[in-house]
Amino acid sequence: MDASSETIADALLGWYGRHARPLPWRSPPGSPPPDPYRVWLSEVMLQQTTTAAVGPYFRRFIERWPTVEALAAAEDAELMSAWAGLGYYARARNLLACARAVAAAGGAFPAEEAELRKLPGLGAYTAAAVSAIAFGRRAVVVDANVERVVARLFAIGEPLPAARAAIRAAAETITPNERAGDFAQAMMDLGATICTPRAPRCMLCPLSGECAAFRADEAERYPVKAAKRAKPLRRGRAYWIERDGAVWLVRRRPSGMLGGMRALPDDGWSARGDGSGELPLAGQWRETGVVQHGFTHFGLELHVAVLDGDGARAVTLSEGEWWPVNAIEEAGLPTLFAKAARAVLAHRA
Ligand code: SF4
């Protein structure tokens, strides 16, 4: 590390000592690292999700499954229901696969990034974060917050995503050998609270003296982003089949979009994407609402159709369950289908 890299690390760690966010999965600055299980669980939950949204889920998971062995013993369906609402459901499937792999190997997470990366669902970021935060190993941890701070500190003008290599190389130069876990969390906190995407609070920033973007009065210009392409829009249909105060729910196939989750039956929009699937039952269907939902790579317009009259009374359905309508909030539906259910019930009120 050269003098200015050391200045950056020292200034940031000093700031972190005073301003660290108290989060349920953390140890206070300068204290021994937290349980690797908690670090790993929180990092998986935090991918694409805010700390505010993750907090209650994290607490519930730790209460219900206090160790990696306990989580490994959970039923798939039980875990998917507990995850419902957090989104990006492949993470939940990988979470279980990873917990089982760690439990089968004796219950201890490995400390090295390379070993962590062999576990299901642990990409470069999560492996680096667990290695640094839970084991104090020197690892270069670059999430979206860190990416923004580093792009500004070094005024990296290349647009994302091509700039990632340069950002990583620059992050490498400022990562200290000691307290790498605190340093990683300090960068995340700085990005979340001071060096925010809009209107960064440079006057309060411990790194302003070293920041190239601040010196040029161009903080918001970085990171430079490539022009966005509009997301494609898919259309689909979900079906509400109800009788005797209960609605028919299915379990989605284990792989694919929202895999393994409880759901309303639908027309296969996730595979076909054109809403052309067939109605599951003959009868009088009534279009009751439209739900808009954003996935990572496409937007979805989901039309909700309700089977009218006695249509649902006569049918025999397989591979699913009748779920009490007045307890629909407890079905663990992913957000898309929870919205569809609310659309039906709002229409009725
Ligand atoms: Fe971000 Fe401003 Fe601090 Fe630079 S000085 S790191 S732009 S908050």
Tab-separated table of C-alpha atoms and ligand atoms in Angstrom:
chain	number	residue	atom	x	y	z
A	1	MET	CA	0.000	0.000	0.000
A	2	ASP	CA	1.303	3.474	-0.749
A	3	ALA	CA	0.796	6.480	1.525
A	4	SER	CA	-2.546	7.565	0.064
A	5	SER	CA	-3.943	4.003	0.148
A	6	GLU	CA	-2.993	3.819	3.800
A	7	THR	CA	-4.598	7.216	4.419
A	8	ILE	CA	-7.813	5.970	2.817
A	9	ALA	CA	-7.891	2.766	4.896
A	10	ASP	CA	-7.080	4.604	8.155
A	11	ALA	CA	-9.601	7.376	7.540
A	12	LEU	CA	-12.305	4.900	6.635
A	13	LEU	CA	-11.692	2.590	9.599
A	14	GLY	CA	-11.691	5.598	11.947
A	15	TRP	CA	-15.010	6.722	10.507
A	16	TYR	CA	-16.412	3.180	10.769
A	17	GLY	CA	-15.502	3.079	14.463
A	18	ARG	CA	-17.818	6.046	15.007
A	19	HIS	CA	-20.547	5.423	12.442
A	20	ALA	CA	-20.902	1.668	11.812
A	21	ARG	CA	-24.524	0.681	11.241
A	22	PRO	CA	-25.615	-1.692	14.018
A	23	LEU	CA	-26.990	-4.619	12.003
A	24	PRO	CA	-28.193	-7.891	13.537
A	25	TRP	CA	-25.585	-10.021	11.732
A	26	ARG	CA	-22.595	-7.855	12.651
A	27	SER	CA	-19.982	-7.567	15.398
A	28	PRO	CA	-19.114	-4.027	16.510
A	29	PRO	CA	-16.016	-2.505	14.837
A	30	GLY	CA	-12.724	-3.860	16.149
A	31	SER	CA	-14.295	-6.848	17.964
A	32	PRO	CA	-13.895	-10.557	17.081
A	33	PRO	CA	-15.689	-11.589	13.886
A	34	PRO	CA	-19.268	-12.885	14.012
A	35	ASP	CA	-20.325	-16.513	13.457
A	36	PRO	CA	-19.621	-17.419	9.791
A	37	TYR	CA	-23.120	-18.904	9.533
A	38	ARG	CA	-24.663	-15.511	10.315
A	39	VAL	CA	-22.329	-13.704	7.920
A	40	TRP	CA	-23.066	-16.122	5.090
A	41	LEU	CA	-26.837	-16.093	5.718
A	42	SER	CA	-26.967	-12.286	5.775
A	43	GLU	CA	-24.813	-11.931	2.658
A	44	VAL	CA	-27.027	-14.316	0.670
A	45	MET	CA	-30.140	-12.462	1.841
A	46	LEU	CA	-28.611	-9.054	1.048
A	47	GLN	CA	-27.920	-9.863	-2.620
A	48	GLN	CA	-30.267	-7.546	-4.545
A	49	THR	CA	-32.156	-6.706	-1.320
A	50	THR	CA	-31.928	-3.803	1.145
A	51	THR	CA	-30.777	-4.130	4.757
A	52	ALA	CA	-34.182	-2.846	5.917
A	53	ALA	CA	-35.993	-5.638	4.056
A	54	VAL	CA	-33.530	-8.316	5.166
A	55	GLY	CA	-33.549	-7.489	8.929
A	56	PRO	CA	-36.854	-9.202	9.884
A	57	TYR	CA	-36.130	-12.232	7.665
A	58	PHE	CA	-32.672	-12.635	9.147
A	59	ARG	CA	-34.032	-12.558	12.705
A	60	ARG	CA	-36.761	-15.091	11.907
A	61	PHE	CA	-34.311	-17.448	10.191
A	62	ILE	CA	-31.799	-17.307	13.073
A	63	GLU	CA	-34.544	-17.943	15.618
A	64	ARG	CA	-35.908	-20.893	13.690
A	65	TRP	CA	-32.592	-22.315	12.418
A	66	PRO	CA	-29.862	-21.116	14.813
A	67	THR	CA	-27.079	-23.190	13.221
A	68	VAL	CA	-26.108	-24.309	9.748
A	69	GLU	CA	-26.955	-27.910	10.755
A	70	ALA	CA	-30.464	-26.838	11.772
A	71	LEU	CA	-30.935	-25.082	8.439
A	72	ALA	CA	-29.586	-28.115	6.573
A	73	ALA	CA	-32.313	-30.236	8.198
A	74	ALA	CA	-35.144	-27.910	7.051
A	75	GLU	CA	-37.685	-29.210	4.543
A	76	ASP	CA	-37.434	-27.577	1.109
A	77	ALA	CA	-41.056	-26.365	1.225
A	78	GLU	CA	-40.652	-24.981	4.760
A	79	LEU	CA	-37.622	-22.958	3.721
A	80	MET	CA	-39.248	-21.674	0.534
A	81	SER	CA	-42.247	-20.457	2.556
A	82	ALA	CA	-39.994	-18.690	5.067
A	83	TRP	CA	-38.162	-17.025	2.156
A	84	ALA	CA	-41.373	-15.873	0.430
A	85	GLY	CA	-41.323	-12.124	-0.246
A	86	LEU	CA	-37.521	-11.772	-0.372
A	87	GLY	CA	-37.452	-12.532	-4.107
A	88	TYR	CA	-34.750	-14.072	-6.305
A	89	TYR	CA	-35.799	-17.533	-5.214
A	90	ALA	CA	-32.799	-19.333	-6.700
A	91	ARG	CA	-30.962	-17.903	-3.695
A	92	ALA	CA	-33.196	-19.876	-1.324
A	93	ARG	CA	-32.602	-23.123	-3.189
A	94	ASN	CA	-28.850	-22.499	-3.152
A	95	LEU	CA	-29.025	-21.553	0.525
A	96	LEU	CA	-30.383	-24.968	1.389
A	97	ALA	CA	-27.940	-26.776	-0.913
A	98	CYS	CA	-25.036	-24.851	0.644
A	99	ALA	CA	-26.211	-25.478	4.242
A	100	ARG	CA	-26.440	-29.205	3.467
A	101	ALA	CA	-22.968	-29.250	1.899
A	102	VAL	CA	-21.432	-27.451	4.913
A	103	ALA	CA	-23.292	-29.649	7.415
A	104	ALA	CA	-22.220	-32.811	5.555
A	105	ALA	CA	-18.598	-31.646	5.734
A	106	GLY	CA	-18.736	-31.269	9.538
A	107	GLY	CA	-20.576	-27.953	9.956
A	108	ALA	CA	-17.675	-25.486	9.601
A	109	PHE	CA	-17.477	-22.970	6.762
A	110	PRO	CA	-14.040	-22.829	5.105
A	111	ALA	CA	-12.102	-19.585	5.618
A	112	GLU	CA	-10.425	-19.285	2.221
A	113	GLU	CA	-12.171	-17.583	-0.690
A	114	ALA	CA	-11.231	-20.369	-3.107
A	115	GLU	CA	-12.796	-23.031	-0.864
A	116	LEU	CA	-15.887	-20.920	-0.197
A	117	ARG	CA	-16.417	-20.517	-3.937
A	118	LYS	CA	-16.838	-24.270	-4.309
A	119	LEU	CA	-20.019	-24.142	-2.198
A	120	PRO	CA	-23.411	-23.881	-3.968
A	121	GLY	CA	-24.486	-20.296	-4.643
A	122	LEU	CA	-21.294	-18.600	-3.441
A	123	GLY	CA	-20.063	-16.276	-6.190
A	124	ALA	CA	-16.944	-14.121	-6.066
A	125	TYR	CA	-18.592	-11.392	-4.002
A	126	THR	CA	-20.125	-13.610	-1.301
A	127	ALA	CA	-16.990	-15.745	-0.941
A	128	ALA	CA	-14.853	-12.608	-0.486
A	129	ALA	CA	-17.324	-11.081	1.973
A	130	VAL	CA	-17.530	-14.229	4.143
A	131	SER	CA	-13.758	-14.725	4.076
A	132	ALA	CA	-13.091	-11.104	5.101
A	133	ILE	CA	-15.949	-10.503	7.551
A	134	ALA	CA	-16.175	-13.889	9.274
A	135	PHE	CA	-12.495	-14.857	9.188
A	136	GLY	CA	-10.626	-11.540	8.896
A	137	ARG	CA	-8.826	-12.730	5.740
A	138	ARG	CA	-7.644	-10.094	3.311
A	139	ALA	CA	-10.171	-10.277	0.492
A	140	VAL	CA	-11.286	-7.622	-1.964
A	141	VAL	CA	-15.031	-7.245	-1.472
A	142	VAL	CA	-16.810	-5.314	-4.223
A	143	ASP	CA	-20.594	-4.937	-4.113
A	144	ALA	CA	-22.605	-2.172	-5.813
A	145	ASN	CA	-21.920	0.280	-2.965
A	146	VAL	CA	-18.196	-0.368	-3.010
A	147	GLU	CA	-18.187	-0.153	-6.793
A	148	ARG	CA	-19.658	3.329	-6.630
A	149	VAL	CA	-17.273	4.578	-3.920
A	150	VAL	CA	-14.201	3.249	-5.729
A	151	ALA	CA	-15.302	4.559	-9.140
A	152	ARG	CA	-15.615	8.008	-7.541
A	153	LEU	CA	-12.431	7.891	-5.467
A	154	PHE	CA	-10.409	7.106	-8.595
A	155	ALA	CA	-12.677	8.896	-11.129
A	156	ILE	CA	-12.874	5.774	-13.291
A	157	GLY	CA	-14.431	7.042	-16.533
A	158	GLU	CA	-14.982	3.733	-18.323
A	159	PRO	CA	-18.670	2.753	-18.297
A	160	LEU	CA	-20.000	-0.239	-16.365
A	161	PRO	CA	-19.986	-3.170	-16.716
A	162	ALA	CA	-16.648	-2.999	-18.590
A	163	ALA	CA	-15.214	-0.847	-15.773
A	164	ARG	CA	-15.516	-3.697	-13.252
A	165	ALA	CA	-11.944	-4.916	-13.804
A	166	ALA	CA	-10.510	-1.415	-13.259
A	167	ILE	CA	-12.696	-0.885	-10.182
A	168	ARG	CA	-11.607	-4.184	-8.721
A	169	ALA	CA	-7.942	-3.423	-9.367
A	170	ALA	CA	-8.338	-0.030	-7.674
A	171	ALA	CA	-10.193	-1.615	-4.717
A	172	GLU	CA	-7.321	-4.074	-4.382
A	173	THR	CA	-4.849	-1.205	-3.902
A	174	ILE	CA	-6.739	0.277	-0.948
A	175	THR	CA	-7.706	-2.950	0.891
A	176	PRO	CA	-5.563	-3.197	4.052
A	177	ASN	CA	-3.899	-6.391	5.277
A	178	GLU	CA	-5.384	-5.981	8.748
A	179	ARG	CA	-9.073	-5.607	9.604
A	180	ALA	CA	-10.167	-6.531	6.075
A	181	GLY	CA	-13.657	-7.425	7.387
A	182	ASP	CA	-14.158	-4.046	9.043
A	183	PHE	CA	-12.773	-2.329	5.957
A	184	ALA	CA	-15.247	-4.154	3.679
A	185	GLN	CA	-18.186	-3.292	5.928
A	186	ALA	CA	-16.988	0.301	6.257
A	187	MET	CA	-16.959	0.665	2.459
A	188	MET	CA	-20.477	-0.787	2.284
A	189	ASP	CA	-21.670	1.624	4.981
A	190	LEU	CA	-20.019	4.613	3.348
A	191	GLY	CA	-21.722	3.747	0.060
A	192	ALA	CA	-25.084	3.210	1.752
A	193	THR	CA	-25.106	6.342	3.920
A	194	ILE	CA	-22.672	8.981	2.559
A	195	CYS	CA	-21.523	8.145	-0.950
A	196	THR	CA	-25.074	7.517	-2.114
A	197	PRO	CA	-26.063	7.196	-5.798
A	198	ARG	CA	-27.774	10.615	-5.764
A	199	ALA	CA	-26.604	13.672	-3.854
A	200	PRO	CA	-23.600	12.132	-2.069
A	201	ARG	CA	-22.786	13.915	1.186
A	202	CYS	CA	-19.168	14.684	0.344
A	203	MET	CA	-18.878	17.304	3.097
A	204	LEU	CA	-19.319	14.547	5.689
A	205	CYS	CA	-17.129	12.028	3.906
A	206	PRO	CA	-13.914	10.866	5.604
A	207	LEU	CA	-12.373	10.258	2.163
A	208	SER	CA	-13.097	13.610	0.523
A	209	GLY	CA	-9.422	14.640	0.796
A	210	GLU	CA	-8.447	11.628	-1.353
A	211	CYS	CA	-11.388	11.619	-3.757
A	212	ALA	CA	-10.749	12.481	-7.409
A	213	ALA	CA	-14.449	12.870	-8.262
A	214	PHE	CA	-14.962	15.265	-5.351
A	215	ARG	CA	-11.944	17.343	-6.347
A	216	ALA	CA	-13.379	17.691	-9.859
A	217	ASP	CA	-16.855	18.403	-8.421
A	218	GLU	CA	-18.259	15.508	-10.449
A	219	ALA	CA	-19.203	12.917	-7.855
A	220	GLU	CA	-22.544	12.018	-9.449
A	221	ARG	CA	-20.938	11.383	-12.807
A	222	TYR	CA	-19.473	8.114	-11.459
A	223	PRO	CA	-19.830	5.209	-11.904
A	224	VAL	CA	-20.451	5.865	-15.593
A	225	LYS	CA	-23.228	3.614	-16.843
A	226	ALA	CA	-23.731	2.248	-20.340
A	227	ALA	CA	-27.061	3.324	-21.861
A	228	LYS	CA	-29.843	1.012	-20.687
A	229	ARG	CA	-31.833	-1.128	-23.032
A	230	ALA	CA	-35.546	-1.264	-22.256
A	231	LYS	CA	-36.635	-4.510	-20.606
A	232	PRO	CA	-38.897	-6.718	-22.704
A	233	LEU	CA	-42.476	-7.110	-21.512
A	234	ARG	CA	-44.100	-10.528	-21.129
A	235	ARG	CA	-47.760	-11.250	-20.660
A	236	GLY	CA	-49.267	-14.095	-18.724
A	237	ARG	CA	-52.336	-15.264	-16.895
A	238	ALA	CA	-52.897	-16.642	-13.398
A	239	TYR	CA	-56.014	-18.544	-12.380
A	240	TRP	CA	-58.112	-18.178	-9.254
A	241	ILE	CA	-60.219	-21.287	-8.681
A	242	GLU	CA	-62.213	-21.153	-5.470
A	243	ARG	CA	-64.751	-23.260	-3.669
A	244	ASP	CA	-66.071	-23.415	-0.098
A	245	GLY	CA	-63.843	-20.510	0.962
A	246	ALA	CA	-60.634	-22.126	-0.320
A	247	VAL	CA	-58.496	-21.372	-3.361
A	248	TRP	CA	-56.497	-23.897	-5.390
A	249	LEU	CA	-52.734	-23.461	-5.023
A	250	VAL	CA	-49.999	-25.409	-6.731
A	251	ARG	CA	-46.312	-25.953	-6.055
A	252	ARG	CA	-44.126	-24.704	-8.914
A	253	ARG	CA	-41.541	-26.971	-10.483
A	254	PRO	CA	-38.306	-26.999	-8.476
A	255	SER	CA	-36.253	-25.319	-11.188
A	256	GLY	CA	-37.047	-22.191	-13.204
A	257	MET	CA	-38.679	-18.903	-12.250
A	258	LEU	CA	-40.002	-18.881	-8.671
A	259	GLY	CA	-39.112	-22.587	-8.584
A	260	GLY	CA	-40.390	-24.625	-5.644
A	261	MET	CA	-42.722	-21.852	-4.450
A	262	ARG	CA	-46.404	-22.203	-3.677
A	263	ALA	CA	-48.377	-20.274	-6.337
A	264	LEU	CA	-51.637	-19.776	-8.185
A	265	PRO	CA	-51.862	-21.979	-11.284
A	266	ASP	CA	-50.826	-20.055	-14.407
A	267	ASP	CA	-50.504	-20.371	-18.153
A	268	GLY	CA	-46.771	-20.977	-18.246
A	269	TRP	CA	-45.782	-17.340	-18.859
A	270	SER	CA	-42.346	-18.018	-17.425
A	271	ALA	CA	-41.552	-20.478	-20.193
A	272	ARG	CA	-43.518	-19.102	-23.137
A	273	GLY	CA	-43.843	-15.463	-22.213
A	274	ASP	CA	-46.748	-14.742	-24.540
A	275	GLY	CA	-49.772	-15.537	-22.358
A	276	SER	CA	-50.992	-18.105	-24.852
A	277	GLY	CA	-51.359	-21.029	-22.429
A	278	GLU	CA	-54.639	-22.875	-22.165
A	279	LEU	CA	-57.249	-22.452	-19.461
A	280	PRO	CA	-56.841	-25.165	-16.841
A	281	LEU	CA	-60.592	-25.900	-16.715
A	282	ALA	CA	-63.564	-25.385	-18.959
A	283	GLY	CA	-66.071	-22.885	-17.557
A	284	GLN	CA	-66.902	-19.234	-17.334
A	285	TRP	CA	-63.724	-17.308	-16.668
A	286	ARG	CA	-63.816	-13.671	-15.726
A	287	GLU	CA	-60.794	-11.383	-16.036
A	288	THR	CA	-60.508	-9.700	-12.650
A	289	GLY	CA	-57.309	-7.696	-12.514
A	290	VAL	CA	-53.877	-7.056	-13.920
A	291	VAL	CA	-50.693	-7.139	-11.913
A	292	GLN	CA	-47.445	-5.511	-13.060
A	293	HIS	CA	-44.232	-7.054	-11.822
A	294	GLY	CA	-40.582	-6.426	-12.587
A	295	PHE	CA	-38.140	-9.325	-12.879
A	296	THR	CA	-34.439	-8.793	-13.522
A	297	HIS	CA	-34.594	-9.360	-17.266
A	298	PHE	CA	-38.206	-8.616	-18.143
A	299	GLY	CA	-41.380	-6.976	-16.943
A	300	LEU	CA	-44.499	-9.090	-16.542
A	301	GLU	CA	-48.118	-8.107	-17.041
A	302	LEU	CA	-50.056	-10.848	-15.282
A	303	HIS	CA	-53.796	-11.001	-15.926
A	304	VAL	CA	-55.816	-12.705	-13.235
A	305	ALA	CA	-58.796	-14.815	-14.278
A	306	VAL	CA	-61.440	-16.064	-11.839
A	307	LEU	CA	-63.617	-19.111	-12.465
A	308	ASP	CA	-67.209	-17.998	-12.052
A	309	GLY	CA	-70.293	-19.800	-10.864
A	310	ASP	CA	-70.201	-23.457	-9.914
A	311	GLY	CA	-67.353	-24.227	-12.296
A	312	ALA	CA	-64.942	-24.937	-9.493
A	313	ARG	CA	-67.400	-27.120	-7.575
A	314	ALA	CA	-67.508	-29.969	-10.036
A	315	VAL	CA	-63.827	-30.232	-10.814
A	316	THR	CA	-61.259	-32.659	-9.580
A	317	LEU	CA	-57.802	-31.172	-9.483
A	318	SER	CA	-54.563	-32.924	-8.855
A	319	GLU	CA	-51.121	-31.815	-7.674
A	320	GLY	CA	-52.052	-28.933	-5.458
A	321	GLU	CA	-54.033	-28.026	-2.378
A	322	TRP	CA	-57.097	-26.077	-1.307
A	323	TRP	CA	-55.933	-23.166	0.809
A	324	PRO	CA	-58.325	-21.104	2.998
A	325	VAL	CA	-58.853	-17.729	1.329
A	326	ASN	CA	-58.951	-15.926	4.658
A	327	ALA	CA	-55.462	-17.256	5.451
A	328	ILE	CA	-53.943	-16.494	2.045
A	329	GLU	CA	-51.316	-14.191	3.610
A	330	GLU	CA	-49.872	-17.251	5.378
A	331	ALA	CA	-49.495	-19.332	2.219
A	332	GLY	CA	-45.970	-18.018	1.610
A	333	LEU	CA	-46.806	-16.870	-1.912
A	334	PRO	CA	-44.001	-15.039	-3.733
A	335	THR	CA	-44.699	-11.331	-4.250
A	336	LEU	CA	-46.071	-11.757	-7.786
A	337	PHE	CA	-48.807	-14.184	-6.706
A	338	ALA	CA	-49.458	-12.357	-3.435
A	339	LYS	CA	-50.225	-9.288	-5.589
A	340	ALA	CA	-52.512	-11.378	-7.821
A	341	ALA	CA	-54.401	-12.682	-4.769
A	342	ARG	CA	-54.776	-9.157	-3.426
A	343	ALA	CA	-56.131	-8.026	-6.810
A	344	VAL	CA	-58.862	-10.682	-6.666
A	345	LEU	CA	-59.783	-9.913	-3.069
A	346	ALA	CA	-59.782	-6.140	-3.656
A	347	HIS	CA	-62.158	-6.628	-6.552
A	348	ARG	CA	-64.515	-8.503	-4.293
A	349	ALA	CA	-64.464	-6.001	-1.387
B	1	SF4	FE1	-18.139	9.649	-2.409
B	1	SF4	FE2	-18.033	12.292	-2.127
B	1	SF4	FE3	-16.751	10.683	-0.441
B	1	SF4	FE4	-15.893	10.956	-2.933
B	1	SF4	S1	-15.980	12.544	-1.357
B	1	SF4	S2	-16.084	9.033	-1.783
B	1	SF4	S3	-17.812	11.160	-4.010
B	1	SF4	S4	-18.975	10.860	-0.701
